[in-house]
Amino acid sequence: MTQISFDASALKKFVHENELGEMQAMVNAADSELRNGTGAGADFRDWLHLPTEYDHEEFDRIKKAAKKIQSDSEVLVVIGIGGSYLGTRMAIDFLHDSFYYSQKPADRKFPLVLFAGNSLSSSYLHDLVQLIGDRDFSVNVVSKSGTTTEPAIAFRIFHELLVKKYGEEGANQRIYATTDAKRGALKTEADAAGWETFVIPDGVGGRYSVLSAVGLLPIAASGADIDQLMAGAADAEKSYTNPDLTQNEAYQYAAYRNILYRKGFTTELLENYEPNMTMFAEWWKQLAGESEGKDQKGIYPSSANFTTDLHSLGQYIQEGMRNLMETVVKLDTPNHDVTIPAAENDLDGLAYLQGKNMDWVNTKAYQAVVAAHNAGGVPVMTVHIPREDEYTLGSLIYFFEVAMGISGYLNGINPFNQPGVEAYKTNMFGLLGKPGFEAVGDQLRAQMKENEK
């Protein structure tokens, strides 16, 4: 059973005792849509059983490929964007030392996992190539189609670097393609060149894909235990199947955030008290925003890193517009703790804290913030996690995935599509001169000239 716990005790000022129970009928309907495939987007629900019904043969190949990468590469470059990037990046940050990216190879022991294709910044790509330098490296390119602009450009560049360094045949032994099982430009190229391939399942959208080969290969290559990652997710899958709101804490979270949304709390801040969870919030923002932001409705997902952001955003959260709700992911036991030392003088005024552990202080800060924000009119929910390890992360990923599926159906939307994402792509293709988009480009250029007048 998952060791994650959800705490809604700080909502008493904002949600009456009867309100959660009155959501039960709606939750039952949302659960039926999700579990029975009667809701919109039913073709993209395969993530529901991914922790228990994954391809075990592919899973073994992933672990073997990870060992090969560990044996012949000091760096693994993962090329992808959106769901092909964020889940992996957040897992690497969550599971490794806070200064993982600055560690010496001997201290890190496994390949350094770096990322490309997640932006169109030429400076970033140049600096990444410079950072790799003469070190041995491999590439994991992640794309369903192989034609998404950002990763496709990055892959062209790194493919050329591999060929220059290792020759065509040697390069082919260092490219791992995670893509469609049967079709697409990347699949075609991979089959022709003999690259090892892994599958992005048809029924799993990008933002739900971290527990597939999309995330598992680079996470394993980094030295993390993907067996435990999947075990945590599998236990969460079992824990969050009962739609009874008195039993299912992931559904409670989904219900409470919808209750608050209907009361005007339209922005949700996902918060943490650990800097290495910053990217977890970035992953969550895609999961929430891409799942719910449709049809001119949906909770706006944002994030804050405490206590750091209490010195920048804290004033607004405390006294700004009262449209904010907060969800804290609180680590109960840190990987390491530090004792505050004594000093000969007390110029900094910390004598009352000497001998205390920093995590004790951090927890008191969390408790103080919840009380202050509640008093200021901000509802706070907390997801407690026992530790930062693979099992916990697997459970946490599944907790939020299933909660967002239910939350989307509670709001009457399809939580598994993303039609709005295509708008900027169409305009970009037009301005770049991509064949077939010339009319769009002409229209946009005319519009820009008109705006300049």
CSV table of C-alpha atoms in Angstrom, one decimal:
chain,number,residue,atom,x,y,z
A,1,MET,CA,0.0,0.0,0.0
A,2,THR,CA,1.2,3.5,-0.8
A,3,GLN,CA,2.7,5.5,2.0
A,4,ILE,CA,1.5,8.8,0.6
A,5,SER,CA,-1.1,10.6,2.7
A,6,PHE,CA,-3.4,13.5,1.8
A,7,ASP,CA,-4.2,16.2,4.4
A,8,ALA,CA,-7.2,18.5,3.9
A,9,SER,CA,-7.5,19.6,7.5
A,10,ALA,CA,-6.6,23.2,6.7
A,11,LEU,CA,-9.7,23.5,4.4
A,12,LYS,CA,-12.2,23.7,7.3
A,13,LYS,CA,-12.5,27.5,6.8
A,14,PHE,CA,-13.3,27.1,3.1
A,15,VAL,CA,-15.2,23.8,2.7
A,16,HIS,CA,-18.2,22.8,4.8
A,17,GLU,CA,-18.2,19.2,6.3
A,18,ASN,CA,-21.1,18.2,4.0
A,19,GLU,CA,-19.5,19.3,0.7
A,20,LEU,CA,-17.1,16.4,0.1
A,21,GLY,CA,-19.9,13.9,0.6
A,22,GLU,CA,-22.1,15.8,-1.8
A,23,MET,CA,-19.5,15.4,-4.5
A,24,GLN,CA,-19.7,11.6,-4.2
A,25,ALA,CA,-22.3,11.1,-7.0
A,26,MET,CA,-20.2,13.3,-9.4
A,27,VAL,CA,-17.1,11.4,-8.4
A,28,ASN,CA,-18.8,8.0,-9.1
A,29,ALA,CA,-19.8,9.3,-12.5
A,30,ALA,CA,-16.2,10.5,-13.2
A,31,ASP,CA,-14.8,7.2,-12.0
A,32,SER,CA,-17.1,5.3,-14.4
A,33,GLU,CA,-16.0,7.5,-17.3
A,34,LEU,CA,-12.4,6.9,-16.4
A,35,ARG,CA,-12.5,3.2,-15.6
A,36,ASN,CA,-15.1,2.0,-18.1
A,37,GLY,CA,-14.0,4.2,-21.0
A,38,THR,CA,-17.3,6.0,-21.4
A,39,GLY,CA,-15.8,9.5,-21.1
A,40,ALA,CA,-14.2,11.6,-23.7
A,41,GLY,CA,-10.6,10.6,-24.6
A,42,ALA,CA,-11.1,7.0,-23.7
A,43,ASP,CA,-8.4,5.9,-26.2
A,44,PHE,CA,-5.8,7.5,-24.0
A,45,ARG,CA,-6.3,5.7,-20.7
A,46,ASP,CA,-3.7,3.0,-21.0
A,47,TRP,CA,-1.6,4.8,-18.3
A,48,LEU,CA,-4.2,3.6,-15.8
A,49,HIS,CA,-2.7,0.1,-15.8
A,50,LEU,CA,0.8,0.9,-17.0
A,51,PRO,CA,2.4,0.0,-13.6
A,52,THR,CA,1.0,-3.5,-13.7
A,53,GLU,CA,0.4,-4.3,-17.4
A,54,TYR,CA,3.6,-3.1,-19.0
A,55,ASP,CA,5.6,-5.0,-21.5
A,56,HIS,CA,8.0,-7.1,-19.4
A,57,GLU,CA,10.2,-8.1,-22.3
A,58,GLU,CA,10.7,-4.4,-23.2
A,59,PHE,CA,11.3,-3.6,-19.5
A,60,ASP,CA,14.2,-6.1,-19.5
A,61,ARG,CA,15.6,-4.6,-22.7
A,62,ILE,CA,15.4,-1.2,-21.1
A,63,LYS,CA,17.5,-2.4,-18.1
A,64,LYS,CA,20.1,-4.0,-20.5
A,65,ALA,CA,20.3,-0.9,-22.6
A,66,ALA,CA,20.8,1.2,-19.5
A,67,LYS,CA,23.7,-1.0,-18.4
A,68,LYS,CA,25.3,-0.7,-21.9
A,69,ILE,CA,25.0,3.1,-21.7
A,70,GLN,CA,26.5,3.0,-18.2
A,71,SER,CA,29.4,0.9,-19.6
A,72,ASP,CA,30.3,3.0,-22.6
A,73,SER,CA,29.1,6.6,-22.0
A,74,GLU,CA,29.9,9.3,-19.5
A,75,VAL,CA,26.9,11.3,-20.8
A,76,LEU,CA,23.4,10.4,-22.0
A,77,VAL,CA,21.7,13.1,-24.0
A,78,VAL,CA,17.9,12.8,-23.8
A,79,ILE,CA,16.2,14.6,-26.7
A,80,GLY,CA,12.5,15.5,-26.2
A,81,ILE,CA,10.0,18.1,-25.3
A,82,GLY,CA,6.9,18.3,-23.1
A,83,GLY,CA,6.0,14.9,-21.8
A,84,SER,CA,9.0,13.5,-23.5
A,85,TYR,CA,11.2,15.6,-21.3
A,86,LEU,CA,9.6,16.9,-18.1
A,87,GLY,CA,8.8,13.5,-16.4
A,88,THR,CA,12.4,12.3,-16.9
A,89,ARG,CA,13.9,15.5,-15.8
A,90,MET,CA,11.8,15.7,-12.6
A,91,ALA,CA,12.6,12.1,-11.8
A,92,ILE,CA,16.4,12.6,-12.2
A,93,ASP,CA,16.2,15.7,-9.9
A,94,PHE,CA,14.0,13.9,-7.4
A,95,LEU,CA,16.1,10.8,-7.1
A,96,HIS,CA,19.6,12.2,-7.1
A,97,ASP,CA,21.9,14.4,-5.1
A,98,SER,CA,20.9,18.1,-5.1
A,99,PHE,CA,24.1,18.9,-7.0
A,100,TYR,CA,24.0,15.8,-9.3
A,101,TYR,CA,24.8,17.9,-12.4
A,102,SER,CA,28.0,19.3,-10.8
A,103,GLN,CA,29.3,16.1,-9.3
A,104,LYS,CA,32.5,14.5,-10.4
A,105,PRO,CA,32.0,11.3,-12.5
A,106,ALA,CA,33.6,9.2,-9.7
A,107,ASP,CA,31.1,10.5,-7.2
A,108,ARG,CA,28.1,10.2,-9.5
A,109,LYS,CA,29.2,6.7,-10.6
A,110,PHE,CA,26.7,6.6,-13.5
A,111,PRO,CA,26.3,8.7,-16.7
A,112,LEU,CA,25.3,12.3,-16.5
A,113,VAL,CA,21.8,12.7,-18.0
A,114,LEU,CA,21.5,15.9,-19.9
A,115,PHE,CA,18.6,17.2,-22.0
A,116,ALA,CA,18.2,18.8,-25.4
A,117,GLY,CA,15.3,19.5,-27.8
A,118,ASN,CA,13.2,21.1,-25.1
A,119,SER,CA,13.6,24.6,-26.5
A,120,LEU,CA,14.8,26.5,-29.6
A,121,SER,CA,17.6,28.3,-27.8
A,122,SER,CA,20.8,28.1,-29.9
A,123,SER,CA,22.9,29.3,-26.9
A,124,TYR,CA,21.6,26.4,-24.8
A,125,LEU,CA,22.5,23.8,-27.5
A,126,HIS,CA,25.9,25.3,-28.1
A,127,ASP,CA,26.7,25.3,-24.4
A,128,LEU,CA,25.5,21.7,-24.0
A,129,VAL,CA,27.8,20.6,-26.8
A,130,GLN,CA,30.7,22.4,-25.2
A,131,LEU,CA,29.9,20.8,-21.8
A,132,ILE,CA,30.0,17.3,-23.4
A,133,GLY,CA,33.3,18.1,-25.1
A,134,ASP,CA,35.4,15.0,-25.7
A,135,ARG,CA,33.4,12.8,-23.3
A,136,ASP,CA,31.8,9.6,-24.6
A,137,PHE,CA,28.1,10.0,-25.0
A,138,SER,CA,24.9,8.3,-26.2
A,139,VAL,CA,21.6,9.7,-27.3
A,140,ASN,CA,18.1,8.8,-26.4
A,141,VAL,CA,15.7,10.6,-28.8
A,142,VAL,CA,12.1,10.6,-27.7
A,143,SER,CA,9.4,11.5,-30.2
A,144,LYS,CA,6.2,9.8,-31.3
A,145,SER,CA,6.5,11.2,-34.8
A,146,GLY,CA,10.1,12.3,-35.2
A,147,THR,CA,9.0,15.6,-36.8
A,148,THR,CA,8.4,17.8,-33.7
A,149,THR,CA,10.5,20.9,-34.5
A,150,GLU,CA,12.5,21.3,-31.3
A,151,PRO,CA,13.7,17.7,-30.8
A,152,ALA,CA,14.1,17.1,-34.5
A,153,ILE,CA,16.5,20.0,-34.8
A,154,ALA,CA,18.5,18.9,-31.7
A,155,PHE,CA,18.6,15.3,-33.0
A,156,ARG,CA,20.1,16.4,-36.3
A,157,ILE,CA,22.8,18.1,-34.5
A,158,PHE,CA,23.7,15.3,-32.1
A,159,HIS,CA,23.4,12.7,-34.8
A,160,GLU,CA,26.0,14.6,-36.8
A,161,LEU,CA,28.2,14.8,-33.7
A,162,LEU,CA,27.9,11.1,-33.0
A,163,VAL,CA,28.8,10.2,-36.6
A,164,LYS,CA,31.9,12.5,-36.5
A,165,LYS,CA,33.1,11.0,-33.3
A,166,TYR,CA,32.3,7.3,-33.8
A,167,GLY,CA,31.6,6.9,-37.5
A,168,GLU,CA,28.2,5.8,-38.9
A,169,GLU,CA,28.3,2.3,-37.5
A,170,GLY,CA,29.6,3.4,-34.1
A,171,ALA,CA,27.0,6.1,-33.9
A,172,ASN,CA,24.2,3.6,-34.6
A,173,GLN,CA,25.2,1.7,-31.5
A,174,ARG,CA,24.8,4.8,-29.4
A,175,ILE,CA,21.3,5.9,-30.5
A,176,TYR,CA,18.2,4.7,-28.7
A,177,ALA,CA,14.9,5.8,-30.2
A,178,THR,CA,11.8,5.9,-28.1
A,179,THR,CA,9.0,6.3,-30.6
A,180,ASP,CA,5.8,4.8,-32.2
A,181,ALA,CA,5.7,1.1,-32.4
A,182,LYS,CA,4.9,1.0,-36.2
A,183,ARG,CA,5.0,4.3,-37.9
A,184,GLY,CA,6.5,7.8,-38.1
A,185,ALA,CA,9.7,9.4,-39.4
A,186,LEU,CA,11.7,8.4,-36.4
A,187,LYS,CA,10.6,4.8,-36.5
A,188,THR,CA,11.4,4.6,-40.2
A,189,GLU,CA,14.9,6.0,-39.7
A,190,ALA,CA,15.6,3.8,-36.6
A,191,ASP,CA,14.6,0.7,-38.4
A,192,ALA,CA,16.8,1.6,-41.4
A,193,ALA,CA,19.8,2.3,-39.3
A,194,GLY,CA,19.4,-0.5,-36.8
A,195,TRP,CA,19.0,1.7,-33.7
A,196,GLU,CA,17.5,0.0,-30.6
A,197,THR,CA,13.9,1.2,-30.3
A,198,PHE,CA,11.5,1.4,-27.4
A,199,VAL,CA,7.8,2.1,-27.6
A,200,ILE,CA,5.7,5.1,-26.7
A,201,PRO,CA,2.3,3.3,-26.1
A,202,ASP,CA,-0.5,4.4,-28.4
A,203,GLY,CA,-2.9,4.8,-25.5
A,204,VAL,CA,-0.6,6.9,-23.3
A,205,GLY,CA,-0.4,10.7,-23.9
A,206,GLY,CA,3.0,12.4,-23.4
A,207,ARG,CA,2.2,14.0,-20.0
A,208,TYR,CA,1.2,10.5,-18.7
A,209,SER,CA,4.2,8.7,-20.2
A,210,VAL,CA,7.0,8.9,-17.6
A,211,LEU,CA,6.3,5.3,-16.4
A,212,SER,CA,6.8,4.0,-19.9
A,213,ALA,CA,10.0,3.7,-21.9
A,214,VAL,CA,9.9,7.4,-22.3
A,215,GLY,CA,11.1,7.9,-18.7
A,216,LEU,CA,12.3,4.5,-17.7
A,217,LEU,CA,15.4,4.2,-20.0
A,218,PRO,CA,17.1,7.5,-19.0
A,219,ILE,CA,16.0,7.1,-15.3
A,220,ALA,CA,17.6,3.6,-15.3
A,221,ALA,CA,20.7,4.9,-17.1
A,222,SER,CA,21.1,7.5,-14.3
A,223,GLY,CA,21.5,4.6,-11.8
A,224,ALA,CA,18.0,4.8,-10.3
A,225,ASP,CA,16.0,1.6,-9.5
A,226,ILE,CA,13.1,1.4,-12.0
A,227,ASP,CA,11.8,-1.9,-10.4
A,228,GLN,CA,11.1,0.1,-7.2
A,229,LEU,CA,9.7,3.0,-9.3
A,230,MET,CA,7.2,0.7,-10.9
A,231,ALA,CA,6.5,-1.1,-7.6
A,232,GLY,CA,5.4,2.2,-6.0
A,233,ALA,CA,3.2,3.0,-8.9
A,234,ALA,CA,1.7,-0.5,-8.9
A,235,ASP,CA,0.8,-0.2,-5.2
A,236,ALA,CA,-0.7,3.3,-5.9
A,237,GLU,CA,-2.8,1.8,-8.8
A,238,LYS,CA,-4.3,-0.7,-6.3
A,239,SER,CA,-4.8,2.0,-3.6
A,240,TYR,CA,-6.7,4.4,-5.8
A,241,THR,CA,-9.4,2.2,-7.4
A,242,ASN,CA,-12.2,2.6,-4.9
A,243,PRO,CA,-14.3,5.7,-5.8
A,244,ASP,CA,-15.5,6.0,-2.2
A,245,LEU,CA,-14.2,9.5,-1.1
A,246,THR,CA,-13.7,8.3,2.5
A,247,GLN,CA,-11.2,5.7,1.2
A,248,ASN,CA,-9.5,7.2,-1.9
A,249,GLU,CA,-7.2,10.2,-1.1
A,250,ALA,CA,-6.3,10.8,-4.8
A,251,TYR,CA,-10.0,11.3,-5.5
A,252,GLN,CA,-10.4,13.4,-2.4
A,253,TYR,CA,-7.8,15.8,-3.8
A,254,ALA,CA,-9.6,15.9,-7.1
A,255,ALA,CA,-12.9,16.6,-5.4
A,256,TYR,CA,-11.6,19.3,-3.1
A,257,ARG,CA,-9.8,21.2,-5.8
A,258,ASN,CA,-13.0,21.2,-7.8
A,259,ILE,CA,-15.0,22.4,-4.8
A,260,LEU,CA,-12.6,25.2,-4.4
A,261,TYR,CA,-12.5,26.0,-8.1
A,262,ARG,CA,-16.3,26.5,-8.1
A,263,LYS,CA,-15.9,29.0,-5.2
A,264,GLY,CA,-13.5,31.2,-7.2
A,265,PHE,CA,-10.1,29.7,-6.3
A,266,THR,CA,-9.1,29.5,-10.0
A,267,THR,CA,-5.3,29.2,-9.6
A,268,GLU,CA,-3.5,26.4,-7.8
A,269,LEU,CA,0.1,26.7,-6.6
A,270,LEU,CA,1.9,23.4,-6.2
A,271,GLU,CA,4.5,24.0,-3.5
A,272,ASN,CA,7.4,22.2,-2.0
A,273,TYR,CA,10.1,22.8,0.7
A,274,GLU,CA,12.9,21.0,-1.2
A,275,PRO,CA,14.8,22.6,-4.1
A,276,ASN,CA,15.3,19.3,-5.9
A,277,MET,CA,11.5,19.1,-6.3
A,278,THR,CA,11.3,22.2,-8.5
A,279,MET,CA,11.1,20.1,-11.7
A,280,PHE,CA,8.4,18.0,-10.1
A,281,ALA,CA,6.3,21.1,-10.1
A,282,GLU,CA,7.1,21.7,-13.8
A,283,TRP,CA,6.0,18.1,-14.6
A,284,TRP,CA,2.8,18.7,-12.6
A,285,LYS,CA,2.1,21.9,-14.4
A,286,GLN,CA,2.0,20.2,-17.7
A,287,LEU,CA,-0.1,17.4,-16.3
A,288,ALA,CA,-2.7,19.8,-14.8
A,289,GLY,CA,-2.6,22.5,-17.4
A,290,GLU,CA,-2.7,20.3,-20.5
A,291,SER,CA,-5.4,18.1,-19.0
A,292,GLU,CA,-7.8,20.8,-17.7
A,293,GLY,CA,-7.2,24.0,-19.6
A,294,LYS,CA,-10.0,23.7,-22.2
A,295,ASP,CA,-13.3,25.2,-23.3
A,296,GLN,CA,-12.4,28.5,-21.5
A,297,LYS,CA,-12.3,26.8,-18.1
A,298,GLY,CA,-9.9,24.9,-15.8
A,299,ILE,CA,-7.7,25.6,-12.8
A,300,TYR,CA,-4.6,27.5,-13.7
A,301,PRO,CA,-1.5,25.6,-12.5
A,302,SER,CA,1.4,27.5,-11.1
A,303,SER,CA,4.1,26.7,-8.5
A,304,ALA,CA,6.3,28.0,-5.8
A,305,ASN,CA,9.4,26.8,-4.0
A,306,PHE,CA,9.4,27.5,-0.3
A,307,THR,CA,10.9,28.9,1.8
A,308,THR,CA,12.7,30.7,-1.1
A,309,ASP,CA,9.6,32.1,-2.8
A,310,LEU,CA,8.2,33.3,0.5
A,311,HIS,CA,10.7,36.1,0.1
A,312,SER,CA,9.4,37.0,-3.4
A,313,LEU,CA,5.8,35.7,-3.9
A,314,GLY,CA,4.9,35.5,-0.2
A,315,GLN,CA,3.4,39.0,-0.1
A,316,TYR,CA,1.1,38.3,-3.0
A,317,ILE,CA,0.0,34.9,-1.7
A,318,GLN,CA,-0.7,36.4,1.7
A,319,GLU,CA,-2.6,39.6,0.6
A,320,GLY,CA,-3.1,39.6,-3.1
A,321,MET,CA,-6.2,38.5,-5.1
A,322,ARG,CA,-8.1,35.8,-3.3
A,323,ASN,CA,-8.2,33.3,-6.2
A,324,LEU,CA,-5.3,31.1,-5.0
A,325,MET,CA,-5.4,27.6,-3.5
A,326,GLU,CA,-2.2,25.8,-2.5
A,327,THR,CA,-1.2,22.2,-2.6
A,328,VAL,CA,2.0,21.3,-0.8
A,329,VAL,CA,4.1,18.2,-1.5
A,330,LYS,CA,5.8,17.9,2.0
A,331,LEU,CA,8.7,15.6,2.5
A,332,ASP,CA,8.5,14.1,6.0
A,333,THR,CA,12.0,12.6,6.3
A,334,PRO,CA,14.8,14.2,4.3
A,335,ASN,CA,17.6,12.2,2.8
A,336,HIS,CA,20.1,14.1,5.0
A,337,ASP,CA,19.7,16.4,8.0
A,338,VAL,CA,22.0,19.1,9.4
A,339,THR,CA,22.3,20.2,13.0
A,340,ILE,CA,22.5,24.0,13.6
A,341,PRO,CA,25.8,24.6,15.4
A,342,ALA,CA,26.5,26.7,18.5
A,343,ALA,CA,28.4,30.0,18.2
A,344,GLU,CA,30.5,31.9,20.7
A,345,ASN,CA,28.4,35.0,20.3
A,346,ASP,CA,24.8,35.3,19.2
A,347,LEU,CA,25.1,38.2,16.7
A,348,ASP,CA,22.7,36.4,14.3
A,349,GLY,CA,20.2,35.7,17.0
A,350,LEU,CA,20.1,32.0,16.4
A,351,ALA,CA,21.0,30.8,19.9
A,352,TYR,CA,17.5,29.5,20.4
A,353,LEU,CA,17.9,27.2,17.4
A,354,GLN,CA,21.4,25.8,18.1
A,355,GLY,CA,21.3,22.0,18.4
A,356,LYS,CA,18.1,21.8,16.4
A,357,ASN,CA,17.9,20.0,13.1
A,358,MET,CA,17.3,22.1,9.9
A,359,ASP,CA,14.5,19.8,8.9
A,360,TRP,CA,12.7,20.5,12.2
A,361,VAL,CA,13.0,24.2,11.3
A,362,ASN,CA,11.8,23.6,7.8
A,363,THR,CA,8.7,21.8,9.1
A,364,LYS,CA,7.9,24.5,11.5
A,365,ALA,CA,8.2,27.0,8.6
A,366,TYR,CA,5.7,24.9,6.7
A,367,GLN,CA,3.3,24.8,9.6
A,368,ALA,CA,3.6,28.5,10.1
A,369,VAL,CA,3.0,29.2,6.4
A,370,VAL,CA,-0.2,27.1,6.4
A,371,ALA,CA,-1.6,28.9,9.4
A,372,ALA,CA,-0.7,32.4,7.9
A,373,HIS,CA,-2.1,31.7,4.5
A,374,ASN,CA,-5.3,30.2,5.9
A,375,ALA,CA,-5.8,33.3,8.0
A,376,GLY,CA,-5.2,35.4,4.9
A,377,GLY,CA,-7.9,33.5,3.0
A,378,VAL,CA,-5.9,30.9,1.1
A,379,PRO,CA,-6.9,27.3,1.3
A,380,VAL,CA,-4.1,24.8,1.7
A,381,MET,CA,-3.9,21.1,1.0
A,382,THR,CA,-0.9,18.9,1.7
A,383,VAL,CA,0.3,15.7,0.1
A,384,HIS,CA,2.8,14.1,2.6
A,385,ILE,CA,5.5,11.8,1.2
A,386,PRO,CA,7.7,9.7,3.6
A,387,ARG,CA,11.0,10.1,1.7
A,388,GLU,CA,12.6,10.8,-1.7
A,389,ASP,CA,13.1,7.4,-3.3
A,390,GLU,CA,12.0,5.4,-6.3
A,391,TYR,CA,9.1,3.7,-4.6
A,392,THR,CA,7.7,7.0,-3.3
A,393,LEU,CA,8.1,8.7,-6.6
A,394,GLY,CA,6.2,6.0,-8.4
A,395,SER,CA,3.4,6.3,-6.0
A,396,LEU,CA,3.4,10.1,-6.2
A,397,ILE,CA,3.3,10.1,-10.0
A,398,TYR,CA,0.3,7.8,-10.1
A,399,PHE,CA,-1.5,9.8,-7.3
A,400,PHE,CA,-1.4,13.0,-9.4
A,401,GLU,CA,-2.1,11.2,-12.7
A,402,VAL,CA,-5.3,9.5,-11.5
A,403,ALA,CA,-6.4,12.7,-9.7
A,404,MET,CA,-6.1,14.8,-12.8
A,405,GLY,CA,-8.1,12.2,-14.8
A,406,ILE,CA,-10.9,12.4,-12.3
A,407,SER,CA,-10.6,16.1,-11.9
A,408,GLY,CA,-11.0,16.7,-15.6
A,409,TYR,CA,-14.2,14.6,-15.8
A,410,LEU,CA,-15.6,16.4,-12.8
A,411,ASN,CA,-15.2,19.6,-14.7
A,412,GLY,CA,-16.9,18.2,-17.8
A,413,ILE,CA,-13.9,18.2,-20.1
A,414,ASN,CA,-11.7,15.7,-22.0
A,415,PRO,CA,-8.6,15.4,-19.8
A,416,PHE,CA,-6.6,13.5,-22.4
A,417,ASN,CA,-6.4,15.7,-25.4
A,418,GLN,CA,-4.7,19.0,-26.1
A,419,PRO,CA,-6.2,20.8,-29.1
A,420,GLY,CA,-4.9,24.2,-28.1
A,421,VAL,CA,-1.3,23.2,-28.4
A,422,GLU,CA,-1.5,23.1,-32.2
A,423,ALA,CA,-2.3,26.8,-32.6
A,424,TYR,CA,1.2,28.1,-32.1
A,425,LYS,CA,2.7,25.3,-34.1
A,426,THR,CA,0.6,26.2,-37.1
A,427,ASN,CA,1.6,29.9,-36.9
A,428,MET,CA,5.3,28.9,-36.4
A,429,PHE,CA,5.3,26.7,-39.4
A,430,GLY,CA,3.8,29.5,-41.5
A,431,LEU,CA,6.5,32.0,-40.4
A,432,LEU,CA,9.2,29.4,-40.9
A,433,GLY,CA,8.0,28.7,-44.5
A,434,LYS,CA,7.1,25.1,-44.0
A,435,PRO,CA,5.5,23.6,-47.2
A,436,GLY,CA,1.8,23.6,-46.9
A,437,PHE,CA,1.7,26.5,-44.4
A,438,GLU,CA,2.5,29.4,-46.8
A,439,ALA,CA,-0.9,31.0,-46.6
A,440,VAL,CA,-0.7,31.1,-42.8
A,441,GLY,CA,2.7,32.8,-43.0
A,442,ASP,CA,1.5,35.4,-45.5
A,443,GLN,CA,-1.5,36.2,-43.3
A,444,LEU,CA,0.6,36.5,-40.1
A,445,ARG,CA,3.2,38.7,-41.9
A,446,ALA,CA,0.5,41.0,-43.2
A,447,GLN,CA,-1.0,41.2,-39.7
A,448,MET,CA,2.4,42.1,-38.2
A,449,LYS,CA,3.0,44.9,-40.7
A,450,GLU,CA,-0.5,46.3,-39.9
A,451,ASN,CA,0.4,46.3,-36.2
A,452,GLU,CA,3.6,48.2,-36.9
A,453,LYS,CA,1.6,51.2,-38.4
